[in-house]
Coordinates of C-alpha atoms and ligand atoms in Angstrom, one line a residue:
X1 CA 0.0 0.0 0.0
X2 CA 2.8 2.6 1.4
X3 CA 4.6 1.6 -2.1
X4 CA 1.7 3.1 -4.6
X5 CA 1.8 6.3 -2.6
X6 CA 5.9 6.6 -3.7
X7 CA 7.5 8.8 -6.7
X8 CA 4.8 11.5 -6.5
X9 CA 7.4 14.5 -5.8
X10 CA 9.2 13.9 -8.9
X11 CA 5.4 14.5 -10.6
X12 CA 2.7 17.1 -11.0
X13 CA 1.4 18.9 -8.1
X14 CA -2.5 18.1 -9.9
X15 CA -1.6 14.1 -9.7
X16 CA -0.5 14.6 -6.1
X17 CA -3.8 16.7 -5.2
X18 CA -6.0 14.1 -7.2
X19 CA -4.5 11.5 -5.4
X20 CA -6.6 9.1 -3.5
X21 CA -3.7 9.5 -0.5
X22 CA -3.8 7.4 2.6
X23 CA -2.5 8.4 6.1
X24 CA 1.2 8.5 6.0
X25 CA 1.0 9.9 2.6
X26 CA 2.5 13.8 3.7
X27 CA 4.8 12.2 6.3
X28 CA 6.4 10.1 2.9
X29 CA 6.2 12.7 0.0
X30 CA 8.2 15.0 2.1
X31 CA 10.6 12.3 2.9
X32 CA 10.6 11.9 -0.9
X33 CA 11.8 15.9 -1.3
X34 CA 14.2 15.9 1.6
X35 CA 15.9 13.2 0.2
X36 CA 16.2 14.9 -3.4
X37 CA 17.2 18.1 -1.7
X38 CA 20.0 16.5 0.3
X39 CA 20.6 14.7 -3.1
X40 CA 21.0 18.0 -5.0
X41 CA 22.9 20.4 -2.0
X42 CA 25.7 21.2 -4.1
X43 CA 23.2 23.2 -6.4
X44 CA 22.5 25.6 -3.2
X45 CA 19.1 25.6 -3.6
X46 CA 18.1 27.0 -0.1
X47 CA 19.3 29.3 2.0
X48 CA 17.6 28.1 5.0
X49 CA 15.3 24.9 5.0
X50 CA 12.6 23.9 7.5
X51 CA 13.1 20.5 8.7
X52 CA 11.3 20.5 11.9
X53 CA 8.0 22.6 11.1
X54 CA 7.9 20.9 7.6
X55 CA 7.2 17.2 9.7
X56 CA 5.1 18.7 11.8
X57 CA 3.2 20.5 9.0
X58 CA 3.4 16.6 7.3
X59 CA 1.4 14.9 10.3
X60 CA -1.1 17.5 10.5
X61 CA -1.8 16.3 7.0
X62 CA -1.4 13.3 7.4
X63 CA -4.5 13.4 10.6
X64 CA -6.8 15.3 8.1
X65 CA -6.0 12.5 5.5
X66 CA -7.0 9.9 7.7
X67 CA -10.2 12.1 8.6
X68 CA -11.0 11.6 4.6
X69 CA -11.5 15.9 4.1
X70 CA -8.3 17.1 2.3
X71 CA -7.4 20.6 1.8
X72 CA -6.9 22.3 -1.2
X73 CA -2.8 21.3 -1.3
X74 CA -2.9 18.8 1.8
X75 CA 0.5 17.8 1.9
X76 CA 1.9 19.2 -1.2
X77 CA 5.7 20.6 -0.3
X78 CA 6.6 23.5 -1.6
X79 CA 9.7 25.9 -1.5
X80 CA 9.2 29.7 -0.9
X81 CA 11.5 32.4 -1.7
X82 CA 13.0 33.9 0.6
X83 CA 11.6 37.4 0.1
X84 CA 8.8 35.8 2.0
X85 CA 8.3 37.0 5.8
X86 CA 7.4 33.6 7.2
X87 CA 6.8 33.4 11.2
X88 CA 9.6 32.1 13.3
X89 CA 11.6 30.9 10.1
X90 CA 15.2 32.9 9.3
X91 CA 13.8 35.3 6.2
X92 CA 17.0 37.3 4.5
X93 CA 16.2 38.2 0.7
X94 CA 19.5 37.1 0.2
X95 CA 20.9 39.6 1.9
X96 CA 24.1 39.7 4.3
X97 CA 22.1 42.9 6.2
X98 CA 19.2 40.5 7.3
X99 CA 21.1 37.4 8.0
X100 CA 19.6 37.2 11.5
X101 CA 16.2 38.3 10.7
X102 CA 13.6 36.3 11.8
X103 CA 10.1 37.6 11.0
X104 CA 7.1 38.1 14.2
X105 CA 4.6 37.4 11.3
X106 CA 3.7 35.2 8.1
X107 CA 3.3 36.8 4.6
X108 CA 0.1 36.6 3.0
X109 CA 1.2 34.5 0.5
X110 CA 2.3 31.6 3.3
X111 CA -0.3 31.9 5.8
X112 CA -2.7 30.7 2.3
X113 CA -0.4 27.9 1.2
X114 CA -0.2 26.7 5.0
X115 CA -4.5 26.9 5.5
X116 CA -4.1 25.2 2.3
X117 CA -2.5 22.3 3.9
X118 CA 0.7 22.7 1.8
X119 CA 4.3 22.0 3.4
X120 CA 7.0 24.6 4.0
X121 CA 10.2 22.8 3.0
X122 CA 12.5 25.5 3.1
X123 CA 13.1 29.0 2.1
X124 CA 15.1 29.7 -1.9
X125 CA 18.3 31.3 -2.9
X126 CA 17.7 34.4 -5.0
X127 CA 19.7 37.4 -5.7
X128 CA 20.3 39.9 -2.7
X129 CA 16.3 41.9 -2.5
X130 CA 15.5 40.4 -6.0
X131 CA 18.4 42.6 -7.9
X132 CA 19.3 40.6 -10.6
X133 CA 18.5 38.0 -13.2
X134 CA 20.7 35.0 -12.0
X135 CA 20.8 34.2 -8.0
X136 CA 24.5 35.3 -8.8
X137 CA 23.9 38.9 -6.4
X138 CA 23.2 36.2 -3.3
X139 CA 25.2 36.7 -0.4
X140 CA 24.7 33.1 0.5
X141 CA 26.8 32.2 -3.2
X142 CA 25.0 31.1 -6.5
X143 CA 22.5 28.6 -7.4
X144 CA 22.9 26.4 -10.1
X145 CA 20.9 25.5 -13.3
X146 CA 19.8 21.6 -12.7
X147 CA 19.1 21.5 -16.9
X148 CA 23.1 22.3 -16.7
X149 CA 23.8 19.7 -14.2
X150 CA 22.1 17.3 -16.6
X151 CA 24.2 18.4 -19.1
X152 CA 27.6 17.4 -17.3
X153 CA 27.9 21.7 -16.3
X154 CA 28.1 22.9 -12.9
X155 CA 28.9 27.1 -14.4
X156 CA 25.8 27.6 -15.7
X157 CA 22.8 30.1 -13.7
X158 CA 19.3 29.3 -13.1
X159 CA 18.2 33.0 -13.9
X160 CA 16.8 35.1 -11.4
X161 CA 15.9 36.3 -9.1
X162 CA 13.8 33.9 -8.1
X163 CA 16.8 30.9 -9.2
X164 CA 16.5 29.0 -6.2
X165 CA 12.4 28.3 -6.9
X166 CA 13.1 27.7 -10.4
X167 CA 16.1 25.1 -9.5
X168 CA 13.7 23.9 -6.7
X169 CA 10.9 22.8 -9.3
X170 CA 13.4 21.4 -12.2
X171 CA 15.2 19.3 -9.5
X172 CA 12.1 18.0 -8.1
X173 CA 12.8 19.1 -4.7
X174 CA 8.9 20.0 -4.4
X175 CA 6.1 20.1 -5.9
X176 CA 5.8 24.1 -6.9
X177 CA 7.7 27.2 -5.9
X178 CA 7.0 30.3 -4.9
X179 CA 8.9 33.4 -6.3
X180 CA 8.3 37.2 -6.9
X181 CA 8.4 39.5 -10.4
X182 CA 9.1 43.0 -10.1
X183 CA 10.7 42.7 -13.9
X184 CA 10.5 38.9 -15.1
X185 CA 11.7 37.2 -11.8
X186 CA 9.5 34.1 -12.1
X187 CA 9.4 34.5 -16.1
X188 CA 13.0 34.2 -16.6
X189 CA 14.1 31.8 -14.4
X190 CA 11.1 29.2 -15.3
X191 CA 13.0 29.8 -19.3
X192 CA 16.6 29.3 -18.1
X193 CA 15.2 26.2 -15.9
X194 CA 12.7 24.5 -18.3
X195 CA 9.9 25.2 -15.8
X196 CA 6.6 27.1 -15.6
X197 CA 6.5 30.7 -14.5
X198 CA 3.1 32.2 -13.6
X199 CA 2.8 36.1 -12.4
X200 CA -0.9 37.3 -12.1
X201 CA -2.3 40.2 -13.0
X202 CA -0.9 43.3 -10.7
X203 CA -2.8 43.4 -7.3
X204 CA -4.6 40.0 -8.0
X205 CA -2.1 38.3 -5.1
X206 CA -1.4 40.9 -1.8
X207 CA 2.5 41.9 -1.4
X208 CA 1.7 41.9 2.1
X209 CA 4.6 40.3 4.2
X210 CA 7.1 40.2 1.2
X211 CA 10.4 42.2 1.5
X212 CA 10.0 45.0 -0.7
X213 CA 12.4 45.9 -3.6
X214 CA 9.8 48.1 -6.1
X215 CA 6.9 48.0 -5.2
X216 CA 4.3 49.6 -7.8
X217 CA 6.0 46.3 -9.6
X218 CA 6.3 43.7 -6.9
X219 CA 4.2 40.8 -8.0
X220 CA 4.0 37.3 -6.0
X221 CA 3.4 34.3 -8.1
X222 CA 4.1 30.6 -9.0
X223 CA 6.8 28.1 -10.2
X224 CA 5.5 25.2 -11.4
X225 CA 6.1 21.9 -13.4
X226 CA 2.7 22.3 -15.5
X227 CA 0.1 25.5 -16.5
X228 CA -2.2 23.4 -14.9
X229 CA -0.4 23.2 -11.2
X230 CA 0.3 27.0 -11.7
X231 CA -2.9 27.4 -11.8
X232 CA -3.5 25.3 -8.5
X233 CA -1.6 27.1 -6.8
X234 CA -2.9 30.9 -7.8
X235 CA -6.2 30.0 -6.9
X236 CA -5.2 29.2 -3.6
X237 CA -2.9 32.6 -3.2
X238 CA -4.6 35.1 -4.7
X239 CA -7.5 37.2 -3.7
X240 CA -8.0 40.3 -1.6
X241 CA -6.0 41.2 1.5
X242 CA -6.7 44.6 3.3
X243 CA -3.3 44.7 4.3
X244 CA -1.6 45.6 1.1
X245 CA -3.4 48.6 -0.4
X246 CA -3.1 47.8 -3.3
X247 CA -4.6 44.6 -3.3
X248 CA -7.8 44.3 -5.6
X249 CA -11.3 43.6 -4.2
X250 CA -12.6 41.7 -7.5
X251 CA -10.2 40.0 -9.8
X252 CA -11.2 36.8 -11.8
X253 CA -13.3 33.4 -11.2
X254 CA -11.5 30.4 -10.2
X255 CA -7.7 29.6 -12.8
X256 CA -8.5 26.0 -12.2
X257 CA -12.0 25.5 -13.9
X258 CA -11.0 27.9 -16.5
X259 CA -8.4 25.7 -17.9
X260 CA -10.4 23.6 -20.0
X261 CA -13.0 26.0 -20.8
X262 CA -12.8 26.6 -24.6
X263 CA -11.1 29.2 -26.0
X264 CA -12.6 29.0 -29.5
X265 CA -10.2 30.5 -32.1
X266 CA -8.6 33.2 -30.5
X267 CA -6.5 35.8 -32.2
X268 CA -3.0 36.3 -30.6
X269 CA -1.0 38.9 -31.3
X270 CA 3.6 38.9 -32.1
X271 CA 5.0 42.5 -31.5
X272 CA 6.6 43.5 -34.3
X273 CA 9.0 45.4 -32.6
X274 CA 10.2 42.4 -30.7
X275 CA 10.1 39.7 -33.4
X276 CA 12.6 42.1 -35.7
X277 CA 15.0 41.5 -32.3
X278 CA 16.5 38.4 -33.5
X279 CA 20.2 38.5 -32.4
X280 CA 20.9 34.5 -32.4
X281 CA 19.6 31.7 -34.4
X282 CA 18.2 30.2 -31.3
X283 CA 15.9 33.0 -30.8
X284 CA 14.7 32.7 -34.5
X285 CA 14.1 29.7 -34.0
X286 CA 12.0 30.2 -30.8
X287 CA 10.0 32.8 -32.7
X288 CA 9.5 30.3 -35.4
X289 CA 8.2 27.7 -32.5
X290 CA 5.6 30.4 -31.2
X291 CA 4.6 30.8 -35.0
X292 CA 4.2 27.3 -35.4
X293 CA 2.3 26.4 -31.9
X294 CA 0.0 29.8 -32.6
X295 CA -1.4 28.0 -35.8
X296 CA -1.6 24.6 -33.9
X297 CA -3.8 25.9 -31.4
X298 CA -6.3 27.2 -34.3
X299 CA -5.2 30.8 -33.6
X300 CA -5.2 33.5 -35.8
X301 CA -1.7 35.4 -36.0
X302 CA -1.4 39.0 -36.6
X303 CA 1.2 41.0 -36.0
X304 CA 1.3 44.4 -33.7
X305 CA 2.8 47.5 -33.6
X306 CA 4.1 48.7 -30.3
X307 CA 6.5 51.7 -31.0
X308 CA 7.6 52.3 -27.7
X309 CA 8.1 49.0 -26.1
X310 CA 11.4 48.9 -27.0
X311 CA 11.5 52.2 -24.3
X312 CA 10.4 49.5 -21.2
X313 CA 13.9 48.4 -19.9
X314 CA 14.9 52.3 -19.9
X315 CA 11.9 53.1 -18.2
X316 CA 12.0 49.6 -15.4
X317 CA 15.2 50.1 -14.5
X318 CA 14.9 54.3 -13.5
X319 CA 11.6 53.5 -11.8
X320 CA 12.8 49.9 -10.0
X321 CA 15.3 51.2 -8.6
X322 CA 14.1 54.8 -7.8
X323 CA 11.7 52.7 -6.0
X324 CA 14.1 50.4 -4.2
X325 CA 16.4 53.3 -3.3
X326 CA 13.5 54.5 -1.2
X327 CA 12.5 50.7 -0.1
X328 CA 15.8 50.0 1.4
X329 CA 16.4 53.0 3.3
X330 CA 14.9 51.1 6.0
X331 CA 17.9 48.9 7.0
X332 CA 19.7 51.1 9.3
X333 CA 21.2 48.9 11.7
X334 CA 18.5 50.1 14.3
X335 CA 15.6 48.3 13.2
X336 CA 16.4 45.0 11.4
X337 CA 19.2 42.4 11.6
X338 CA 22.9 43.4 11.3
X339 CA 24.6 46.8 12.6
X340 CA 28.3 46.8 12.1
X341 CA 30.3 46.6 15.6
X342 CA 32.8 49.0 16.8
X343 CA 31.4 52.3 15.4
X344 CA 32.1 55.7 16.5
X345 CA 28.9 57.6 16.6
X346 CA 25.8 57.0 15.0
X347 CA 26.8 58.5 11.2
X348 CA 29.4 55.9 11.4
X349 CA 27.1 53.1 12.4
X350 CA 24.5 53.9 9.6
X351 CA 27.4 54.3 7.0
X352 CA 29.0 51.1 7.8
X353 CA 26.0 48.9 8.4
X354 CA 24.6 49.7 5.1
X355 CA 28.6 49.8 3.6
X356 CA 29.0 46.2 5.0
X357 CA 25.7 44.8 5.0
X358 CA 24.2 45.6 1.2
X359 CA 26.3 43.5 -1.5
X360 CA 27.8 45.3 -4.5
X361 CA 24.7 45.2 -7.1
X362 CA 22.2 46.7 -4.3
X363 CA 24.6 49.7 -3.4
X364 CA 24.9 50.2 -7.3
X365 CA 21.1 50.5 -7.6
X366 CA 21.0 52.3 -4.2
X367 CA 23.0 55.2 -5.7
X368 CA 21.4 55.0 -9.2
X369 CA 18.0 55.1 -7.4
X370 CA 19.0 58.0 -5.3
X371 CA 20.2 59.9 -8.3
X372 CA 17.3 59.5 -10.3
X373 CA 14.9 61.2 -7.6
X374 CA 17.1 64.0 -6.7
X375 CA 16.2 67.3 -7.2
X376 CA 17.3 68.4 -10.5
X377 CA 17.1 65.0 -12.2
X378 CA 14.1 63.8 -11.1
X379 CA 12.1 65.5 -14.0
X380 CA 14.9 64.4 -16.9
X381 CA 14.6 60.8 -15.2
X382 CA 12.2 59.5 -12.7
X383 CA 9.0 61.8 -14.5
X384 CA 10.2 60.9 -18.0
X385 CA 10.6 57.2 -17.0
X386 CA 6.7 57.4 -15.1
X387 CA 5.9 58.9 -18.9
X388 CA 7.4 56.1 -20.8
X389 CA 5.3 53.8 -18.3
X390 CA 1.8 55.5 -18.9
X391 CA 3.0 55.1 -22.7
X392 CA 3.6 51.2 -22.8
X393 CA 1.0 50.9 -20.8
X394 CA -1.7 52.6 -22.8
X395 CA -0.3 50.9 -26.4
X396 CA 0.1 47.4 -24.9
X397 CA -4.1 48.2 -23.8
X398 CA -5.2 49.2 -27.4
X399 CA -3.2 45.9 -28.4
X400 CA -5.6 43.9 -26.7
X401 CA -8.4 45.8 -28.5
X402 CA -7.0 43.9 -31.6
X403 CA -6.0 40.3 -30.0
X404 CA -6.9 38.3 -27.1
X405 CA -3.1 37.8 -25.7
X406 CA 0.2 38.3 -26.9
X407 CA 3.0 36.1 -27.8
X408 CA 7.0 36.6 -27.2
X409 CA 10.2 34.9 -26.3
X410 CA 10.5 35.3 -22.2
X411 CA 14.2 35.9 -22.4
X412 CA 16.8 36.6 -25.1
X413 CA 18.6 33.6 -24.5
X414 CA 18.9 30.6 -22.8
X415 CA 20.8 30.6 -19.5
X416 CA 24.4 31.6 -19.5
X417 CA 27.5 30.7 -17.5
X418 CA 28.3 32.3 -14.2
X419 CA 30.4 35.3 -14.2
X420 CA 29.1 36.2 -18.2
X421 CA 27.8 39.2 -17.1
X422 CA 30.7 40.4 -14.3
X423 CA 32.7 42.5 -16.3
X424 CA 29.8 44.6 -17.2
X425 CA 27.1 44.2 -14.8
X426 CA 24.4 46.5 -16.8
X427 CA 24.8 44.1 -19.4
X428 CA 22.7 41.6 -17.5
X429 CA 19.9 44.2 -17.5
X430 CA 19.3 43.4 -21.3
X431 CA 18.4 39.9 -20.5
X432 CA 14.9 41.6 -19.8
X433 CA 14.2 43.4 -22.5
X434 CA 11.3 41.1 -23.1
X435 CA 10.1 40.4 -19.5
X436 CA 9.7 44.3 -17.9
X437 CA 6.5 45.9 -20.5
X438 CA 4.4 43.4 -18.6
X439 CA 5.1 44.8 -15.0
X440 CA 5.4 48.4 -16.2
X441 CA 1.3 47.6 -17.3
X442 CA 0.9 45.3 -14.5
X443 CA -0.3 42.1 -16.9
X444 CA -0.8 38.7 -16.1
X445 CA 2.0 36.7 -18.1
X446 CA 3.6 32.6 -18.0
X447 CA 6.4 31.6 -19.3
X448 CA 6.3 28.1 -20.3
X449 CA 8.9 25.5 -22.4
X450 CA 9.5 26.7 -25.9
X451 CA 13.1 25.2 -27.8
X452 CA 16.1 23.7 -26.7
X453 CA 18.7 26.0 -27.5
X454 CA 21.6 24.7 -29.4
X455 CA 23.7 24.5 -26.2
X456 CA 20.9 21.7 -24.9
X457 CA 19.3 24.4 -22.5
X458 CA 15.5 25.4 -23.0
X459 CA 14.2 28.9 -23.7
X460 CA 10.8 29.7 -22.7
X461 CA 8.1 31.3 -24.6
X462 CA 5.5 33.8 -22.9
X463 CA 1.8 34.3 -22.9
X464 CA 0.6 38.0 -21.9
X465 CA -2.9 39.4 -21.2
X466 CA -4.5 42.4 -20.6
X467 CA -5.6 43.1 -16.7
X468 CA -7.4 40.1 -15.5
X469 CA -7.4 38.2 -18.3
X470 CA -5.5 35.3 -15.8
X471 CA -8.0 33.0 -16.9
X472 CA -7.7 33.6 -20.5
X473 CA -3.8 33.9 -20.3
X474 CA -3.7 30.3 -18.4
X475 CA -6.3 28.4 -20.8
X476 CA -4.3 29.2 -23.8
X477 CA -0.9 28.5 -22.5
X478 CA -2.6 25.1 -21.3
X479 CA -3.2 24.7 -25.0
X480 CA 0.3 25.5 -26.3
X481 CA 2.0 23.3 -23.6
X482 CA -0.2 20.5 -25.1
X483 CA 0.9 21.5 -28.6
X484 CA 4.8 21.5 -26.8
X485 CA 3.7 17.7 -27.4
X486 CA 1.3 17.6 -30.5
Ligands
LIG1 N1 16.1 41.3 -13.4 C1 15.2 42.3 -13.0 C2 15.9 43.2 -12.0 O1 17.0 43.0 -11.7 C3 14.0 41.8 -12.4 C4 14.1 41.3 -11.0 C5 12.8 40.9 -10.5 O2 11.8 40.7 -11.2 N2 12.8 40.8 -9.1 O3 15.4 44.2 -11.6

């Protein structure tokens, strides 16, 4: 009996749920994903794992399993970034300047996975307050790309920030991940890791409880193995949350029975702008994929102009970190986690604790941040930028007057080797030329598997939406990931 209940964690979150599971089932799934983490250390996946409140989070699920009335995920583990606040448990985004921190309260985000029955295994490696697009800007060192493990390489990044979720899910350490997008953080590593990436629509899922880096951007959301247990999981995380104001009161009827609702012949829509970006043959071919899955679907191509999309990285990366300069001046050494010892008066203390306790990428946007909202520059950069973003915004919205979603490459290319980008760290910001538009408009968006790149890595393709069209945006990536197949 305990054997048919084996080999579920390396499966899909929806096969565990519709599981006929006996008692003892939680108690041996998480045994499963412990024993592929341990397996899979060297990829430093976690910055901190949960050993203790993950088994006693497995016999509480394993009582209501023998009392026959499951939860929504009863006993599904699941990894959490950790940008999370989660109660009791070490929470540092990363960050050498909250190594100590442990939270009084649970995000959101948690407290619904744990109603949900779900088990906290551990909390992910990302890059220091989500700056980055590889888990390389950790100060707990950099995760690496299970898909390059496969392939006999232990140099190559999982993307970021969210790399440690993304790794999680690929490895089958869990059953979904948890990760945050303030500019393709779930999107890009669920490309460079061969994974699903799910961010909902703006607003749809509260930031409440989730360490802030920019937050008119901050958007929680999903790793997953399949659209369908993205969707599982969103349904359980997201709805309305007085705590974060700008949570939304109504958003969109339940992901999960939307799936397999039809979606008739809908028309979806390539930016021209972006498809005339082919820099690699990989990436033509990954256009060519989208091309080809569109028309398998029964879709109707057409092809949109969006003149100023191309102006989105710009625009992110004045606003993000303009935002995140602000964010981060709380960590003062008084408040939260470390203060550097031996100062000399309290200028000292706040110069050094911030000096020694923010890593090298942070500062960088700390200063950039600053710059752009001082007075003198703020109207050449921080208004323009908040221009530029009403502009993207208001085109990508007259797009979907023409098409029911759009389609686009989630990232450039696939995932690169660690330390490609050190020489010339803005370089790295490129990598999102295709992921920021969607949070600048706050759009629901998934990555899911496109190509193998010529290097044997996958890139991931991307289905976007207008505001709340999460349904919509999920039912139609269902039906390309069963193309993937076709
Ligand atoms: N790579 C982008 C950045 O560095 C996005 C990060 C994110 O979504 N958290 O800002």
């Amino acid at each position: 009996m305990q054997n048919k209940q084996s080999g579920f964690i390396s499966g899909t979150l929806s096969s565990w749920c519709g599981a006929d599971k006996i008692a003892g089932a939680a108690k041996s799934i998480l045994q499963e994903a412990e024993e592929s983490i341990d397996r899979h250390v060297d990829l430093n996946v976690f910055i901190t794992t949960c050993k203790e409140s993950a088994q006693a989070q497995a016999k509480a699920s394993d009582e209501i399993i023998r009392g026959g009335r499951c939860r929504d995920l009863e006993g599904a583990p699941i990894a959490v970034k950790d940008n999370y606040c989660t109660l009791g448990i070490r929470t540092t985004a990363a960050s050498r300047i909250l190594t100590n921190f442990i939270p009084p309260y649970e995000s959101f985000v948690t407290s619904r996975l744990l109603d949900a029955g779900a088990i906290v295994l551990g909390k992910t490696n990302m890059d220091e307050f989500a700056m980055g697009s590889s888990t390389e800007n950790s100060a707990f060192g950099p995760t690496l790309n299970p898909r390059g493990i496969a392939l006999g390489r232990d140099d190559i990044v999982p993307g970021g920030s969210s790399g440690g979720s993304a790794a999680a899910v690929a490895a089958n350490m869990c059953l979904a991940a948890i990760g945050t997008d303030t500019g393709g953080s779930i999107r890009q590593p669920a490309s460079f890791c061969g994974v699903v990436g799910f961010k909902p629509t703006y607003g749809a899922c509260s930031r409440w409880g989730v360490i802030a880096y920019a937050s008119s951007l901050d958007q929680p959301g999903v790793i997953a193995k399949t659209v369908e247990d993205a969707a599982i999981i969103s349904d359980v995380i997201c709805g309305h949350d007085a705590r974060d104001s700008t949570s939304l009161e109504t958003t969109f009827s339940k992901l999960t029975d939307c799936l397999r609702t039809d979606t008739g012949s809908p028309t979806i829509g390539i930016p021209k702008q972006f498809r005339d970006l082919t820099i690699s043959n990989d990436l033509e071919r990954l256009w060519q994929e989208i091309e080809s899955r569109v028309r398998k679907i029964g879709a109707k191509l057409v092809y949109v102009d969006l003149p100023h999309i191309k102006r989105s990285l710009p625009a992110y990366y004045i606003i993000a970190l303009s935002e995140a300069s602000s964010n981060l001046a709380r960590y003062d050494g008084v408040r939260y986690g470390f203060r550097a010892a031996k100062v000399t008066g309290v200028d000292d203390m706040y110069e050094r604790t911030r000096g020694d306790g923010f890593g090298e990428e942070v500062k960088r946007r700390i200063l950039l941040g600053t710059f752009a909202l001082s007075s003198g520059y703020y109207d050449q950069y921080f208004l323009r930028a908040a221009k530029v973003r009403r502009l993207v915004a208001t085109e990508l919205g007259s797009a979907f007057e023409q098409v029911d979603v759009l389609a686009f490459p989630t990232a450039p290319t696939p995932a690169f080797k660690i330390g490609a980008h050190r020489s010339d760290p803005t370089s790295m910001y490129l990598e999102d030329v295709f992921t920021v538009p969607v949070n600048l408009a706050g759009l629901p968006a998934i990555s899911i598997p496109g190509i193998v790149a010529s290097n044997g890595l996958p890139m991931g393709l991307q289905i976007v939406g207008r505001r709340f069209a999460d349904p919509h945006v999920l039912s139609i990536a269902h039906k390309m990931e069963q193309a993937l197949d076709a």
